């Protein structure tokens, strides 16, 4: 028993000596080469991120401060942005203070940031700087993702410029009417992902051919509403002509316009208001 105790004491002394030798070296090494903080988890990911130290905390005293903003569109975007933040911050102009979110517009930066890029700085305050209203808007989408979970964001800075000029989604409303509230949700999600084009293949009610107003179609006031939505979210609305691939909705009530075979017979369209042909 005494021999076993002696061995344990000897092993313990060796381990203690090794620890005394190694731990100071390990601590000094960690201080010399601190781990790099990961970039913020936002979609799409920031193209460049330089981490800082600490974090920014959004409080009830925070304001949305407009700096150099002359465009009405940017001011309107800022008002909606304030409502989207958890604290419902107020929009103001003038000198920014600690804890504020600053939206800065400087047209001279278009050469480096383009029409949709922005710079983001997270420190004592959050600052989004861009050359255009679209760039400021996209920067605000990133800030929303950073803050809306718990109102906290890691400090650091980024320059974020899109890699592609056209970034879009296509919707085929060829035979059905997709509701305007659905399109509103889609465009809001697109803006969050910084997508800037929406292609819609659809049919618009014709004033000169009322017989074509069946199946899914949109009225002109609905199209104007879609265009206004797209403008609000900085999205280009691209209409796709619903022909010749989907001529069935037009030809069903105009058999005289259908192509005929060599025997003069007009084939029945694959789709009719009575349903698909099997």
JSON list of C-alpha atoms in Angstrom, two decimals, residues 122-212:
[
{"chain": "A", "resi": 122, "resn": "UNK", "atom": "CA", "xyz": [-20.23, 48.89, -36.25]},
{"chain": "A", "resi": 123, "resn": "UNK", "atom": "CA", "xyz": [-18.65, 50.64, -33.28]},
{"chain": "A", "resi": 124, "resn": "UNK", "atom": "CA", "xyz": [-20.04, 53.12, -30.76]},
{"chain": "A", "resi": 125, "resn": "UNK", "atom": "CA", "xyz": [-22.71, 53.63, -33.39]},
{"chain": "A", "resi": 126, "resn": "UNK", "atom": "CA", "xyz": [-23.72, 51.79, -36.57]},
{"chain": "A", "resi": 127, "resn": "UNK", "atom": "CA", "xyz": [-23.02, 53.67, -39.81]},
{"chain": "A", "resi": 128, "resn": "UNK", "atom": "CA", "xyz": [-24.15, 52.71, -43.30]},
{"chain": "A", "resi": 129, "resn": "UNK", "atom": "CA", "xyz": [-22.54, 54.76, -46.08]},
{"chain": "A", "resi": 130, "resn": "UNK", "atom": "CA", "xyz": [-23.51, 54.48, -49.76]},
{"chain": "A", "resi": 131, "resn": "UNK", "atom": "CA", "xyz": [-23.58, 56.52, -52.94]},
{"chain": "A", "resi": 132, "resn": "UNK", "atom": "CA", "xyz": [-27.25, 55.88, -53.74]},
{"chain": "A", "resi": 133, "resn": "UNK", "atom": "CA", "xyz": [-30.56, 55.24, -52.04]},
{"chain": "A", "resi": 134, "resn": "UNK", "atom": "CA", "xyz": [-30.38, 51.60, -53.16]},
{"chain": "A", "resi": 135, "resn": "UNK", "atom": "CA", "xyz": [-27.01, 51.16, -51.46]},
{"chain": "A", "resi": 136, "resn": "UNK", "atom": "CA", "xyz": [-28.29, 52.72, -48.23]},
{"chain": "A", "resi": 137, "resn": "UNK", "atom": "CA", "xyz": [-31.36, 50.46, -48.43]},
{"chain": "A", "resi": 138, "resn": "UNK", "atom": "CA", "xyz": [-29.27, 47.31, -48.84]},
{"chain": "A", "resi": 139, "resn": "UNK", "atom": "CA", "xyz": [-27.07, 48.35, -45.94]},
{"chain": "A", "resi": 140, "resn": "UNK", "atom": "CA", "xyz": [-30.17, 48.72, -43.77]},
{"chain": "A", "resi": 141, "resn": "UNK", "atom": "CA", "xyz": [-31.19, 45.14, -44.71]},
{"chain": "A", "resi": 142, "resn": "UNK", "atom": "CA", "xyz": [-27.88, 43.92, -43.29]},
{"chain": "A", "resi": 143, "resn": "UNK", "atom": "CA", "xyz": [-28.31, 45.98, -40.12]},
{"chain": "A", "resi": 144, "resn": "UNK", "atom": "CA", "xyz": [-31.77, 44.46, -39.62]},
{"chain": "A", "resi": 145, "resn": "UNK", "atom": "CA", "xyz": [-30.30, 40.96, -39.74]},
{"chain": "A", "resi": 146, "resn": "UNK", "atom": "CA", "xyz": [-27.52, 41.95, -37.34]},
{"chain": "A", "resi": 147, "resn": "UNK", "atom": "CA", "xyz": [-29.80, 43.51, -34.71]},
{"chain": "A", "resi": 148, "resn": "UNK", "atom": "CA", "xyz": [-33.25, 42.00, -34.81]},
{"chain": "A", "resi": 149, "resn": "UNK", "atom": "CA", "xyz": [-32.42, 38.78, -32.92]},
{"chain": "A", "resi": 150, "resn": "UNK", "atom": "CA", "xyz": [-31.36, 40.42, -29.65]},
{"chain": "A", "resi": 151, "resn": "UNK", "atom": "CA", "xyz": [-30.36, 43.98, -30.52]},
{"chain": "A", "resi": 152, "resn": "UNK", "atom": "CA", "xyz": [-26.64, 43.17, -30.36]},
{"chain": "A", "resi": 153, "resn": "UNK", "atom": "CA", "xyz": [-24.02, 43.17, -33.11]},
{"chain": "A", "resi": 154, "resn": "UNK", "atom": "CA", "xyz": [-20.31, 42.41, -33.10]},
{"chain": "A", "resi": 155, "resn": "UNK", "atom": "CA", "xyz": [-18.17, 45.45, -33.80]},
{"chain": "A", "resi": 156, "resn": "UNK", "atom": "CA", "xyz": [-16.29, 45.60, -37.06]},
{"chain": "A", "resi": 157, "resn": "UNK", "atom": "CA", "xyz": [-16.44, 47.02, -40.57]},
{"chain": "A", "resi": 158, "resn": "UNK", "atom": "CA", "xyz": [-17.31, 45.78, -44.03]},
{"chain": "A", "resi": 159, "resn": "UNK", "atom": "CA", "xyz": [-17.44, 46.91, -47.64]},
{"chain": "A", "resi": 160, "resn": "UNK", "atom": "CA", "xyz": [-20.20, 45.03, -49.41]},
{"chain": "A", "resi": 161, "resn": "UNK", "atom": "CA", "xyz": [-20.63, 45.38, -53.19]},
{"chain": "A", "resi": 162, "resn": "UNK", "atom": "CA", "xyz": [-22.73, 42.89, -55.21]},
{"chain": "A", "resi": 163, "resn": "UNK", "atom": "CA", "xyz": [-20.78, 40.54, -57.44]},
{"chain": "A", "resi": 164, "resn": "UNK", "atom": "CA", "xyz": [-23.54, 40.48, -60.09]},
{"chain": "A", "resi": 165, "resn": "UNK", "atom": "CA", "xyz": [-25.59, 43.32, -61.50]},
{"chain": "A", "resi": 166, "resn": "UNK", "atom": "CA", "xyz": [-28.74, 41.24, -61.99]},
{"chain": "A", "resi": 167, "resn": "UNK", "atom": "CA", "xyz": [-29.98, 39.07, -59.12]},
{"chain": "A", "resi": 168, "resn": "UNK", "atom": "CA", "xyz": [-33.53, 37.89, -59.47]},
{"chain": "A", "resi": 169, "resn": "UNK", "atom": "CA", "xyz": [-36.50, 35.59, -59.05]},
{"chain": "A", "resi": 170, "resn": "UNK", "atom": "CA", "xyz": [-38.98, 34.41, -61.68]},
{"chain": "A", "resi": 171, "resn": "UNK", "atom": "CA", "xyz": [-42.67, 33.70, -61.05]},
{"chain": "A", "resi": 172, "resn": "UNK", "atom": "CA", "xyz": [-44.97, 32.04, -63.56]},
{"chain": "A", "resi": 173, "resn": "UNK", "atom": "CA", "xyz": [-48.53, 33.25, -63.01]},
{"chain": "A", "resi": 174, "resn": "UNK", "atom": "CA", "xyz": [-49.38, 31.86, -66.43]},
{"chain": "A", "resi": 175, "resn": "UNK", "atom": "CA", "xyz": [-52.65, 30.10, -65.65]},
{"chain": "A", "resi": 176, "resn": "UNK", "atom": "CA", "xyz": [-53.37, 31.28, -62.10]},
{"chain": "A", "resi": 177, "resn": "UNK", "atom": "CA", "xyz": [-53.68, 34.58, -60.26]},
{"chain": "A", "resi": 178, "resn": "UNK", "atom": "CA", "xyz": [-50.99, 34.77, -57.57]},
{"chain": "A", "resi": 179, "resn": "UNK", "atom": "CA", "xyz": [-52.29, 37.12, -54.87]},
{"chain": "A", "resi": 180, "resn": "UNK", "atom": "CA", "xyz": [-50.81, 40.57, -54.27]},
{"chain": "A", "resi": 181, "resn": "UNK", "atom": "CA", "xyz": [-50.17, 39.82, -50.54]},
{"chain": "A", "resi": 182, "resn": "UNK", "atom": "CA", "xyz": [-48.09, 36.80, -51.65]},
{"chain": "A", "resi": 183, "resn": "UNK", "atom": "CA", "xyz": [-46.07, 39.03, -53.98]},
{"chain": "A", "resi": 184, "resn": "UNK", "atom": "CA", "xyz": [-45.56, 41.53, -51.13]},
{"chain": "A", "resi": 185, "resn": "UNK", "atom": "CA", "xyz": [-44.09, 38.80, -48.93]},
{"chain": "A", "resi": 186, "resn": "UNK", "atom": "CA", "xyz": [-41.91, 37.61, -51.78]},
{"chain": "A", "resi": 187, "resn": "UNK", "atom": "CA", "xyz": [-40.54, 41.09, -52.48]},
{"chain": "A", "resi": 188, "resn": "UNK", "atom": "CA", "xyz": [-39.82, 41.69, -48.81]},
{"chain": "A", "resi": 189, "resn": "UNK", "atom": "CA", "xyz": [-37.83, 38.44, -48.69]},
{"chain": "A", "resi": 190, "resn": "UNK", "atom": "CA", "xyz": [-36.07, 39.35, -51.94]},
{"chain": "A", "resi": 191, "resn": "UNK", "atom": "CA", "xyz": [-35.02, 42.70, -50.49]},
{"chain": "A", "resi": 192, "resn": "UNK", "atom": "CA", "xyz": [-33.60, 40.96, -47.43]},
{"chain": "A", "resi": 193, "resn": "UNK", "atom": "CA", "xyz": [-31.50, 38.81, -49.76]},
{"chain": "A", "resi": 194, "resn": "UNK", "atom": "CA", "xyz": [-30.58, 41.87, -51.87]},
{"chain": "A", "resi": 195, "resn": "UNK", "atom": "CA", "xyz": [-32.24, 40.52, -55.03]},
{"chain": "A", "resi": 196, "resn": "UNK", "atom": "CA", "xyz": [-33.09, 43.28, -57.48]},
{"chain": "A", "resi": 197, "resn": "UNK", "atom": "CA", "xyz": [-35.19, 41.78, -60.29]},
{"chain": "A", "resi": 198, "resn": "UNK", "atom": "CA", "xyz": [-38.58, 40.04, -60.32]},
{"chain": "A", "resi": 199, "resn": "UNK", "atom": "CA", "xyz": [-39.72, 38.50, -63.59]},
{"chain": "A", "resi": 200, "resn": "UNK", "atom": "CA", "xyz": [-43.44, 37.81, -63.76]},
{"chain": "A", "resi": 201, "resn": "UNK", "atom": "CA", "xyz": [-45.04, 35.83, -66.56]},
{"chain": "A", "resi": 202, "resn": "UNK", "atom": "CA", "xyz": [-48.70, 36.77, -66.40]},
{"chain": "A", "resi": 203, "resn": "UNK", "atom": "CA", "xyz": [-51.74, 37.91, -68.35]},
{"chain": "A", "resi": 204, "resn": "UNK", "atom": "CA", "xyz": [-53.18, 41.42, -68.02]},
{"chain": "A", "resi": 205, "resn": "UNK", "atom": "CA", "xyz": [-56.86, 42.03, -68.64]},
{"chain": "A", "resi": 206, "resn": "UNK", "atom": "CA", "xyz": [-57.24, 43.53, -72.09]},
{"chain": "A", "resi": 207, "resn": "UNK", "atom": "CA", "xyz": [-59.52, 46.49, -72.81]},
{"chain": "A", "resi": 208, "resn": "UNK", "atom": "CA", "xyz": [-59.73, 45.57, -76.49]},
{"chain": "A", "resi": 209, "resn": "UNK", "atom": "CA", "xyz": [-60.23, 41.82, -76.05]},
{"chain": "A", "resi": 210, "resn": "UNK", "atom": "CA", "xyz": [-62.47, 41.23, -72.99]},
{"chain": "A", "resi": 211, "resn": "UNK", "atom": "CA", "xyz": [-62.97, 37.60, -74.09]},
{"chain": "A", "resi": 212, "resn": "UNK", "atom": "CA", "xyz": [-59.42, 36.86, -72.93]}
]
